Amino acid sequence: MIEVGRLTRCEQSEIPSEGFNCVAVEKRTDWLLCHRCGSKSLATSHFLPASGKYYCPACIHYGRLTTTDYLVWQEETIAPRNITYRWEGQLTVGQKKIAEKLITVYQDKRDSLVWAVTGSGKTEMIFPIINHVLSSGGRVAVCSPRIDVCRELFPRIAAVFPDENVLLLHGNSEESYRFSNLTVCTMHQLLHFYHAFDLLVVDEADAFPYEGDEMLHYARKTALKKTGRNLFLTATPSRFLSQSLAADTEILKLPRRYHGRPLPLPQLIWQNHWENCQNYFFKKQLIQLLERLIVDSFVLIFCPSIAYMRQLYQELLKVYGESELIAVHSEDPDRKLKVANARKRAYQIVLTTTILERGVTFERVSVIVIGANHRIYTKSCLVQIAGRVDRKGEHQNGELVFMYNRKSGAIKEALAEIKLMNQLAREGEEGGM
Ligand SMILES: [Zn+2]
């Protein structure tokens, strides 16, 4: 029952003689400290009178831990191994420089952050460092706050390391835990690990829900071995992410997209009535725009909320048939199937909330953001959405449209960042700051 680098709950009488252990929830005068999730809570509010125990409310979702529970784990010693590494693609000059630098920074025992514009091929750049760490006997986790991103990463990574029996873990995964030297998981899953990884790759490091979630930050820190290192990947670093980095973190920039074309700058379309999707003028303008775009591409429409998306879907159904139009959101039970169908281009128009902002690649796509000034659209979110356009294939005519009725700070910052990355790409400034 004692796992390497993974926490298991047990009673005091069950603590094994080998390995490490600690009390799960510690009572300190009038408050509780949980050693699994790092949360502090008030003792009096989390008391179980029947048993006289206290419990941690913050991570109860993962199985209740109390003041009489113990957490046990084992630590491992590592030895070099032979790794089957099967990747036949070619890195661009800029990617290669970063891939090599990641290995030297790791050997130097420092963290790194790769700021790579959307569509620059971030994933390929991490294969060499993963191979390096595995070959030296180390254990690697590639994680992301988003399940969709994990699902996309898993088959790509598993194909490159075919003998590693890569494990995919997330809240809805069919597979249960087993030891693997190479794990792809959501950030939440890191709560169950302890001093497990030599390298932790955090993809989409600025995405919700990781950003600002103290429990997930604690989980990331404790899942790493004491000698372990972080590698953060982002297409658009937030202020929060930049501030949370260790001072000696190596920051590497890749402004050039894989196909060499710049990120599209949005066309800003003023639409005073977007908040009411039944408004005549709004609908007229949107439909004119759709008619123009669907001639040449498939259209993704981002909506600021699920309720709004549903309303707009009903309005558009008056013009387009059910076979041309689909709506998909984060709580949609059929979302996996719908996204897969959308990628096969079964529809002309896809309405969505921000679930499709990251990690999903479509060909021949144009994008409309309705209400781009809505508070849900942060700078990172808008830049990510821009990256959906013209990501794949030969199609270069994808358009990006922001419909708005106030120029928000996020819109201004997104425009500035897109211009900066495009300028750096033109100047060929790759590989460092
Ligand atoms: Zn807890």
Tab-separated table of C-alpha atoms and ligand atoms in Angstrom:
chain	number	residue	atom	x	y	z
A	1	MET	CA	0.000	0.000	0.000
A	2	ILE	CA	2.976	2.299	0.292
A	3	GLU	CA	3.533	4.131	-2.990
A	4	VAL	CA	6.592	5.899	-4.298
A	5	GLY	CA	5.952	9.631	-4.383
A	6	ARG	CA	2.264	9.242	-3.681
A	7	LEU	CA	0.251	9.853	-0.533
A	8	THR	CA	-1.848	7.069	0.940
A	9	ARG	CA	-4.121	7.555	3.942
A	10	CYS	CA	-3.970	5.120	6.847
A	11	GLU	CA	-4.677	4.740	10.554
A	12	GLN	CA	-1.895	5.055	13.114
A	13	SER	CA	-1.928	1.294	13.701
A	14	GLU	CA	-1.402	0.657	9.971
A	15	ILE	CA	1.697	2.786	9.479
A	16	PRO	CA	4.260	0.605	7.697
A	17	SER	CA	7.743	0.263	9.153
A	18	GLU	CA	9.476	1.416	5.967
A	19	GLY	CA	8.929	4.715	4.139
A	20	PHE	CA	7.792	8.069	5.469
A	21	ASN	CA	4.701	9.264	7.256
A	22	CYS	CA	3.101	12.320	8.802
A	23	VAL	CA	-0.148	13.128	10.542
A	24	ALA	CA	-2.708	14.156	7.895
A	25	VAL	CA	-4.387	17.040	9.692
A	26	GLU	CA	-2.563	18.778	12.480
A	27	LYS	CA	-4.428	20.703	15.190
A	28	ARG	CA	-2.562	23.808	16.261
A	29	THR	CA	-4.351	25.562	19.152
A	30	ASP	CA	-7.609	26.677	17.498
A	31	TRP	CA	-6.844	25.981	13.833
A	32	LEU	CA	-6.075	23.024	11.590
A	33	LEU	CA	-3.287	22.520	9.078
A	34	CYS	CA	-3.774	19.905	6.358
A	35	HIS	CA	-0.612	18.226	5.085
A	36	ARG	CA	-2.227	17.039	1.870
A	37	CYS	CA	-3.595	20.325	0.533
A	38	GLY	CA	-1.799	22.902	2.702
A	39	SER	CA	-5.079	24.570	3.762
A	40	LYS	CA	-5.592	26.179	7.138
A	41	SER	CA	-9.060	26.103	8.662
A	42	LEU	CA	-10.811	26.936	11.892
A	43	ALA	CA	-10.895	23.957	14.292
A	44	THR	CA	-14.265	24.629	15.936
A	45	SER	CA	-16.141	24.655	12.604
A	46	HIS	CA	-14.681	21.312	11.484
A	47	PHE	CA	-15.178	19.072	14.484
A	48	LEU	CA	-16.810	15.640	14.368
A	49	PRO	CA	-18.487	15.276	17.792
A	50	ALA	CA	-19.214	11.554	17.437
A	51	SER	CA	-15.537	10.626	17.084
A	52	GLY	CA	-13.881	13.664	18.660
A	53	LYS	CA	-11.806	14.236	15.502
A	54	TYR	CA	-11.263	17.319	13.385
A	55	TYR	CA	-11.153	17.243	9.562
A	56	CYS	CA	-9.901	19.332	6.635
A	57	PRO	CA	-12.836	20.843	4.717
A	58	ALA	CA	-10.748	22.074	1.758
A	59	CYS	CA	-9.817	18.737	0.198
A	60	ILE	CA	-12.764	16.664	1.438
A	61	HIS	CA	-13.700	16.086	-2.209
A	62	TYR	CA	-10.661	13.776	-2.480
A	63	GLY	CA	-11.597	11.693	0.592
A	64	ARG	CA	-11.927	13.048	4.142
A	65	LEU	CA	-8.747	13.448	6.177
A	66	THR	CA	-8.920	13.824	9.957
A	67	THR	CA	-6.617	14.462	12.890
A	68	THR	CA	-6.226	10.712	13.525
A	69	ASP	CA	-5.313	9.866	9.922
A	70	TYR	CA	-1.771	9.475	8.691
A	71	LEU	CA	-0.300	9.982	5.245
A	72	VAL	CA	2.396	7.551	4.137
A	73	TRP	CA	4.663	7.560	1.114
A	74	GLN	CA	7.952	6.198	-0.160
A	75	GLU	CA	10.791	8.054	-1.823
A	76	GLU	CA	12.902	6.566	-4.591
A	77	THR	CA	16.510	6.464	-5.604
A	78	ILE	CA	17.101	6.947	-9.293
A	79	ALA	CA	19.464	5.275	-11.722
A	80	PRO	CA	20.051	5.939	-15.455
A	81	ARG	CA	17.846	3.990	-17.886
A	82	ASN	CA	17.613	3.399	-21.611
A	83	ILE	CA	14.632	5.227	-23.057
A	84	THR	CA	12.888	4.564	-26.366
A	85	TYR	CA	12.505	8.009	-27.885
A	86	ARG	CA	10.577	8.098	-31.120
A	87	TRP	CA	10.143	11.525	-32.581
A	88	GLU	CA	10.839	12.113	-36.214
A	89	GLY	CA	9.678	15.697	-36.599
A	90	GLN	CA	12.038	18.579	-37.114
A	91	LEU	CA	12.442	21.511	-34.755
A	92	THR	CA	12.826	24.995	-36.232
A	93	VAL	CA	16.018	26.877	-35.366
A	94	GLY	CA	14.180	28.827	-32.648
A	95	GLN	CA	12.574	25.697	-31.159
A	96	LYS	CA	15.873	23.836	-31.173
A	97	LYS	CA	17.664	26.614	-29.325
A	98	ILE	CA	15.002	26.592	-26.610
A	99	ALA	CA	14.892	22.783	-26.388
A	100	GLU	CA	18.670	22.703	-25.786
A	101	LYS	CA	18.579	25.560	-23.320
A	102	LEU	CA	15.887	23.776	-21.278
A	103	ILE	CA	18.295	20.901	-20.682
A	104	THR	CA	21.168	23.144	-19.561
A	105	VAL	CA	18.871	25.130	-17.250
A	106	TYR	CA	17.608	21.860	-15.726
A	107	GLN	CA	21.171	20.639	-15.202
A	108	ASP	CA	21.854	23.995	-13.595
A	109	LYS	CA	19.029	23.173	-11.112
A	110	ARG	CA	16.835	26.107	-12.071
A	111	ASP	CA	13.224	26.537	-13.223
A	112	SER	CA	12.337	27.781	-16.682
A	113	LEU	CA	9.436	29.514	-18.356
A	114	VAL	CA	8.850	29.229	-22.084
A	115	TRP	CA	6.821	32.098	-23.482
A	116	ALA	CA	5.905	30.716	-26.874
A	117	VAL	CA	3.291	32.394	-29.001
A	118	THR	CA	0.228	30.228	-29.770
A	119	GLY	CA	0.956	27.972	-32.720
A	120	SER	CA	4.734	27.950	-32.256
A	121	GLY	CA	4.848	24.250	-31.353
A	122	LYS	CA	5.480	24.290	-27.598
A	123	THR	CA	4.917	20.580	-27.111
A	124	GLU	CA	7.654	19.443	-29.502
A	125	MET	CA	10.152	21.606	-27.653
A	126	ILE	CA	9.713	19.696	-24.395
A	127	PHE	CA	10.324	16.207	-25.831
A	128	PRO	CA	14.147	16.447	-25.546
A	129	ILE	CA	14.105	17.540	-21.894
A	130	ILE	CA	11.593	14.827	-20.989
A	131	ASN	CA	13.890	12.325	-22.682
A	132	HIS	CA	16.877	13.732	-20.774
A	133	VAL	CA	15.182	13.480	-17.360
A	134	LEU	CA	13.772	9.989	-17.999
A	135	SER	CA	17.162	8.776	-19.250
A	136	SER	CA	18.815	9.934	-16.056
A	137	GLY	CA	16.276	7.826	-14.134
A	138	GLY	CA	14.015	10.711	-13.174
A	139	ARG	CA	10.250	10.918	-13.064
A	140	VAL	CA	8.266	13.471	-15.074
A	141	ALA	CA	4.739	14.888	-14.905
A	142	VAL	CA	3.259	17.024	-17.637
A	143	CYS	CA	0.257	18.804	-16.205
A	144	SER	CA	-2.242	21.493	-17.073
A	145	PRO	CA	-5.144	23.114	-15.278
A	146	ARG	CA	-7.377	22.055	-18.190
A	147	ILE	CA	-8.647	18.538	-18.879
A	148	ASP	CA	-8.922	19.277	-22.619
A	149	VAL	CA	-5.247	20.187	-22.769
A	150	CYS	CA	-4.285	16.945	-20.937
A	151	ARG	CA	-6.405	14.903	-23.339
A	152	GLU	CA	-4.658	16.497	-26.312
A	153	LEU	CA	-1.174	16.120	-24.854
A	154	PHE	CA	-1.484	12.505	-23.761
A	155	PRO	CA	-1.528	10.688	-27.139
A	156	ARG	CA	1.251	12.904	-28.500
A	157	ILE	CA	3.532	12.232	-25.542
A	158	ALA	CA	2.667	8.540	-25.361
A	159	ALA	CA	3.603	8.160	-29.050
A	160	VAL	CA	7.040	9.702	-28.511
A	161	PHE	CA	7.815	7.519	-25.470
A	162	PRO	CA	6.183	4.221	-26.497
A	163	ASP	CA	7.817	2.065	-23.788
A	164	GLU	CA	6.953	4.313	-20.864
A	165	ASN	CA	3.383	3.152	-20.327
A	166	VAL	CA	2.366	6.787	-19.877
A	167	LEU	CA	-0.401	7.410	-17.334
A	168	LEU	CA	-3.223	9.898	-17.956
A	169	LEU	CA	-4.923	11.144	-14.781
A	170	HIS	CA	-7.804	13.573	-14.396
A	171	GLY	CA	-11.084	13.784	-12.513
A	172	ASN	CA	-12.995	11.848	-15.204
A	173	SER	CA	-10.262	9.471	-16.309
A	174	GLU	CA	-11.153	5.836	-16.760
A	175	GLU	CA	-7.725	4.674	-15.687
A	176	SER	CA	-6.911	4.298	-11.979
A	177	TYR	CA	-3.549	5.131	-10.511
A	178	ARG	CA	-0.477	3.001	-11.182
A	179	PHE	CA	3.178	3.881	-10.967
A	180	SER	CA	4.597	5.452	-14.123
A	181	ASN	CA	7.722	7.460	-14.757
A	182	LEU	CA	5.787	9.660	-17.144
A	183	THR	CA	2.397	11.024	-16.102
A	184	VAL	CA	0.059	13.463	-17.844
A	185	CYS	CA	-2.439	14.930	-15.383
A	186	THR	CA	-4.544	17.875	-14.315
A	187	MET	CA	-3.160	20.152	-11.603
A	188	HIS	CA	-5.744	18.814	-9.129
A	189	GLN	CA	-4.268	15.333	-9.420
A	190	LEU	CA	-0.957	16.627	-8.059
A	191	LEU	CA	-2.583	16.777	-4.604
A	192	HIS	CA	-2.096	13.009	-4.339
A	193	PHE	CA	1.628	13.120	-5.074
A	194	TYR	CA	4.417	13.920	-2.668
A	195	HIS	CA	8.096	14.418	-3.502
A	196	ALA	CA	7.418	12.466	-6.677
A	197	PHE	CA	8.772	14.317	-9.684
A	198	ASP	CA	12.169	15.444	-10.918
A	199	LEU	CA	10.571	17.575	-13.606
A	200	LEU	CA	7.119	19.099	-13.575
A	201	VAL	CA	5.997	20.638	-16.859
A	202	VAL	CA	3.076	23.005	-16.329
A	203	ASP	CA	1.356	23.691	-19.640
A	204	GLU	CA	-1.011	26.670	-19.989
A	205	ALA	CA	0.387	27.849	-16.675
A	206	ASP	CA	-1.766	30.971	-16.660
A	207	ALA	CA	-5.094	29.187	-17.200
A	208	PHE	CA	-8.043	29.036	-14.824
A	209	PRO	CA	-8.370	27.354	-12.307
A	210	TYR	CA	-4.674	27.189	-11.429
A	211	GLU	CA	-4.107	30.897	-11.341
A	212	GLY	CA	-4.791	32.271	-7.891
A	213	ASP	CA	-5.704	28.869	-6.399
A	214	GLU	CA	-3.472	28.410	-3.365
A	215	MET	CA	-4.289	24.734	-2.949
A	216	LEU	CA	-3.112	23.963	-6.487
A	217	HIS	CA	0.080	25.966	-5.957
A	218	TYR	CA	0.766	23.986	-2.795
A	219	ALA	CA	0.069	20.748	-4.671
A	220	ARG	CA	2.510	21.692	-7.417
A	221	LYS	CA	5.263	22.521	-4.932
A	222	THR	CA	4.903	19.385	-2.836
A	223	ALA	CA	4.546	17.035	-5.821
A	224	LEU	CA	8.097	17.975	-6.812
A	225	LYS	CA	11.066	16.276	-5.219
A	226	LYS	CA	13.214	18.651	-3.179
A	227	THR	CA	15.692	18.614	-6.051
A	228	GLY	CA	12.926	18.759	-8.685
A	229	ARG	CA	12.463	21.585	-11.188
A	230	ASN	CA	9.528	23.331	-12.835
A	231	LEU	CA	9.109	24.096	-16.503
A	232	PHE	CA	6.251	26.498	-17.168
A	233	LEU	CA	4.776	26.865	-20.651
A	234	THR	CA	2.601	29.789	-21.602
A	235	ALA	CA	1.442	31.588	-24.702
A	236	THR	CA	0.699	34.733	-22.797
A	237	PRO	CA	2.128	35.137	-19.304
A	238	SER	CA	-0.078	36.917	-16.792
A	239	ARG	CA	1.254	39.309	-14.191
A	240	PHE	CA	0.358	36.740	-11.541
A	241	LEU	CA	2.452	34.024	-13.172
A	242	SER	CA	5.433	36.331	-13.691
A	243	GLN	CA	5.322	37.378	-10.033
A	244	SER	CA	5.146	33.826	-8.709
A	245	LEU	CA	8.338	32.626	-10.429
A	246	ALA	CA	11.577	31.961	-8.536
A	247	ALA	CA	14.031	34.834	-9.031
A	248	ASP	CA	16.534	32.739	-11.006
A	249	THR	CA	13.946	31.318	-13.439
A	250	GLU	CA	15.211	31.278	-17.022
A	251	ILE	CA	12.714	32.980	-19.324
A	252	LEU	CA	12.793	31.861	-22.948
A	253	LYS	CA	10.736	33.504	-25.680
A	254	LEU	CA	9.580	32.064	-28.959
A	255	PRO	CA	7.591	34.714	-30.830
A	256	ARG	CA	7.529	32.945	-34.204
A	257	ARG	CA	4.652	30.625	-35.046
A	258	TYR	CA	5.547	27.284	-36.592
A	259	HIS	CA	4.416	28.281	-40.078
A	260	GLY	CA	6.138	31.661	-39.754
A	261	ARG	CA	2.989	33.745	-40.186
A	262	PRO	CA	2.139	36.417	-37.594
A	263	LEU	CA	-0.687	36.245	-35.067
A	264	PRO	CA	-3.753	37.951	-36.542
A	265	LEU	CA	-4.657	41.362	-35.214
A	266	PRO	CA	-8.375	41.531	-34.451
A	267	GLN	CA	-10.772	43.663	-36.442
A	268	LEU	CA	-12.623	45.698	-33.848
A	269	ILE	CA	-16.318	46.024	-34.622
A	270	TRP	CA	-18.350	48.389	-32.501
A	271	GLN	CA	-21.731	46.849	-31.649
A	272	ASN	CA	-23.677	48.697	-29.017
A	273	HIS	CA	-26.392	46.057	-28.694
A	274	TRP	CA	-24.438	42.794	-28.361
A	275	GLU	CA	-25.670	42.258	-24.785
A	276	ASN	CA	-29.165	41.586	-26.144
A	277	CYS	CA	-28.851	38.855	-28.715
A	278	GLN	CA	-32.438	39.351	-29.884
A	279	ASN	CA	-31.664	42.908	-30.929
A	280	TYR	CA	-32.386	43.507	-34.606
A	281	PHE	CA	-29.266	45.553	-35.338
A	282	PHE	CA	-26.954	43.138	-33.560
A	283	LYS	CA	-28.379	40.117	-35.374
A	284	LYS	CA	-28.276	41.859	-38.725
A	285	GLN	CA	-24.612	42.732	-38.313
A	286	LEU	CA	-23.666	39.277	-36.992
A	287	ILE	CA	-25.441	37.439	-39.803
A	288	GLN	CA	-23.867	39.655	-42.474
A	289	LEU	CA	-20.494	38.901	-40.954
A	290	LEU	CA	-21.201	35.140	-40.798
A	291	GLU	CA	-22.366	35.089	-44.411
A	292	ARG	CA	-19.085	36.627	-45.487
A	293	LEU	CA	-16.894	34.352	-43.334
A	294	ILE	CA	-18.534	30.984	-44.018
A	295	VAL	CA	-17.825	31.287	-47.739
A	296	ASP	CA	-14.193	30.538	-47.051
A	297	SER	CA	-13.908	29.136	-43.521
A	298	PHE	CA	-15.496	27.493	-40.586
A	299	VAL	CA	-16.530	29.986	-37.875
A	300	LEU	CA	-16.030	29.784	-34.128
A	301	ILE	CA	-18.167	32.201	-32.126
A	302	PHE	CA	-17.062	32.856	-28.537
A	303	CYS	CA	-19.861	33.880	-26.151
A	304	PRO	CA	-19.340	35.428	-22.704
A	305	SER	CA	-21.588	32.938	-20.828
A	306	ILE	CA	-23.424	29.649	-21.255
A	307	ALA	CA	-26.808	31.366	-20.875
A	308	TYR	CA	-25.897	33.880	-23.573
A	309	MET	CA	-24.627	31.128	-25.850
A	310	ARG	CA	-27.901	29.204	-25.534
A	311	GLN	CA	-29.945	32.291	-26.403
A	312	LEU	CA	-27.803	33.145	-29.376
A	313	TYR	CA	-28.007	29.539	-30.576
A	314	GLN	CA	-31.822	29.791	-30.600
A	315	GLU	CA	-31.636	33.068	-32.532
A	316	LEU	CA	-29.233	31.657	-35.131
A	317	LEU	CA	-31.380	28.536	-35.544
A	318	LYS	CA	-33.961	30.841	-37.153
A	319	VAL	CA	-31.446	31.415	-39.957
A	320	TYR	CA	-29.257	28.292	-40.047
A	321	GLY	CA	-30.219	24.632	-39.835
A	322	GLU	CA	-29.301	22.266	-37.001
A	323	SER	CA	-26.883	20.531	-39.329
A	324	GLU	CA	-24.900	23.742	-39.819
A	325	LEU	CA	-24.795	24.990	-36.256
A	326	ILE	CA	-23.686	23.606	-32.905
A	327	ALA	CA	-23.192	24.951	-29.387
A	328	VAL	CA	-20.728	23.467	-26.884
A	329	HIS	CA	-19.735	24.593	-23.389
A	330	SER	CA	-17.670	23.365	-20.448
A	331	GLU	CA	-20.523	21.637	-18.591
A	332	ASP	CA	-21.902	19.997	-21.708
A	333	PRO	CA	-21.989	16.197	-21.183
A	334	ASP	CA	-21.418	15.666	-24.918
A	335	ARG	CA	-18.600	18.134	-25.200
A	336	LYS	CA	-15.917	15.591	-26.085
A	337	LEU	CA	-17.993	14.233	-28.963
A	338	LYS	CA	-19.093	17.684	-30.132
A	339	VAL	CA	-15.517	19.001	-30.190
A	340	ALA	CA	-14.429	15.893	-32.108
A	341	ASN	CA	-17.247	16.408	-34.642
A	342	ALA	CA	-16.452	20.091	-34.948
A	343	ARG	CA	-12.866	19.196	-35.733
A	344	LYS	CA	-14.070	16.909	-38.473
A	345	ARG	CA	-15.856	19.997	-39.804
A	346	ALA	CA	-19.306	18.511	-39.418
A	347	TYR	CA	-20.674	22.048	-38.844
A	348	GLN	CA	-20.151	25.483	-40.347
A	349	ILE	CA	-20.636	27.472	-37.177
A	350	VAL	CA	-19.650	26.503	-33.634
A	351	LEU	CA	-20.834	28.558	-30.686
A	352	THR	CA	-18.793	28.150	-27.551
A	353	THR	CA	-17.704	29.635	-24.245
A	354	THR	CA	-14.039	29.906	-23.359
A	355	ILE	CA	-13.464	26.112	-23.281
A	356	LEU	CA	-12.102	26.188	-26.795
A	357	GLU	CA	-9.737	29.070	-26.171
A	358	ARG	CA	-6.710	26.849	-25.598
A	359	GLY	CA	-5.069	23.758	-26.840
A	360	VAL	CA	-7.554	22.916	-29.587
A	361	THR	CA	-6.520	23.148	-33.207
A	362	PHE	CA	-8.886	23.691	-36.118
A	363	GLU	CA	-8.133	24.196	-39.770
A	364	ARG	CA	-9.594	26.945	-41.954
A	365	VAL	CA	-11.167	28.786	-39.094
A	366	SER	CA	-12.326	32.350	-38.508
A	367	VAL	CA	-13.211	33.567	-35.046
A	368	ILE	CA	-15.748	36.057	-33.705
A	369	VAL	CA	-15.617	37.125	-30.048
A	370	ILE	CA	-18.958	38.558	-28.991
A	371	GLY	CA	-18.715	41.114	-26.219
A	372	ALA	CA	-14.918	41.135	-26.214
A	373	ASN	CA	-15.060	43.777	-23.492
A	374	HIS	CA	-16.931	41.412	-21.107
A	375	ARG	CA	-14.948	40.843	-17.888
A	376	ILE	CA	-14.610	37.119	-18.607
A	377	TYR	CA	-12.183	37.931	-21.415
A	378	THR	CA	-8.814	38.604	-19.814
A	379	LYS	CA	-5.799	39.627	-21.852
A	380	SER	CA	-4.514	36.020	-21.807
A	381	CYS	CA	-7.865	34.729	-22.949
A	382	LEU	CA	-8.079	37.149	-25.907
A	383	VAL	CA	-4.507	36.401	-27.040
A	384	GLN	CA	-5.215	32.663	-26.831
A	385	ILE	CA	-8.348	33.121	-28.901
A	386	ALA	CA	-6.336	35.042	-31.517
A	387	GLY	CA	-4.081	31.994	-31.689
A	388	ARG	CA	-7.010	29.797	-32.810
A	389	VAL	CA	-6.941	31.539	-36.197
A	390	ASP	CA	-4.646	30.292	-38.927
A	391	ARG	CA	-3.008	27.615	-36.825
A	392	LYS	CA	-2.890	24.722	-39.218
A	393	GLY	CA	-2.593	23.921	-42.887
A	394	GLU	CA	-2.326	26.251	-45.829
A	395	HIS	CA	-5.329	28.408	-45.066
A	396	GLN	CA	-4.208	31.950	-44.465
A	397	ASN	CA	-7.419	33.900	-44.793
A	398	GLY	CA	-8.903	33.240	-41.363
A	399	GLU	CA	-10.249	36.416	-39.793
A	400	LEU	CA	-10.471	37.475	-36.168
A	401	VAL	CA	-13.255	39.819	-35.102
A	402	PHE	CA	-13.854	41.370	-31.677
A	403	MET	CA	-17.401	42.734	-31.261
A	404	TYR	CA	-17.456	45.154	-28.376
A	405	ASN	CA	-19.088	48.256	-26.962
A	406	ARG	CA	-16.298	49.512	-24.702
A	407	LYS	CA	-12.543	49.283	-25.107
A	408	SER	CA	-11.534	47.315	-21.995
A	409	GLY	CA	-8.036	47.173	-20.499
A	410	ALA	CA	-7.838	43.524	-21.577
A	411	ILE	CA	-8.561	44.426	-25.242
A	412	LYS	CA	-5.851	47.113	-25.189
A	413	GLU	CA	-3.314	44.780	-23.524
A	414	ALA	CA	-4.116	41.943	-25.925
A	415	LEU	CA	-3.587	44.218	-28.957
A	416	ALA	CA	-0.274	45.413	-27.495
A	417	GLU	CA	0.930	41.856	-26.814
A	418	ILE	CA	-0.016	40.573	-30.293
A	419	LYS	CA	1.840	43.510	-31.865
A	420	LEU	CA	4.897	42.928	-29.638
A	421	MET	CA	5.135	39.206	-30.393
A	422	ASN	CA	4.722	39.848	-34.127
A	423	GLN	CA	7.412	42.498	-34.009
A	424	LEU	CA	9.836	40.176	-32.152
A	425	ALA	CA	9.084	37.452	-34.690
A	426	ARG	CA	9.886	39.825	-37.574
A	427	GLU	CA	13.139	40.835	-35.925
A	428	GLY	CA	13.988	37.164	-35.444
A	429	GLU	CA	14.608	37.643	-31.759
A	430	GLU	CA	14.305	34.070	-30.603
A	431	GLY	CA	15.676	32.033	-27.771
A	432	GLY	CA	16.073	34.551	-24.962
A	433	MET	CA	15.067	37.865	-23.490
B	1	ZN	ZN	-6.810	19.266	3.058
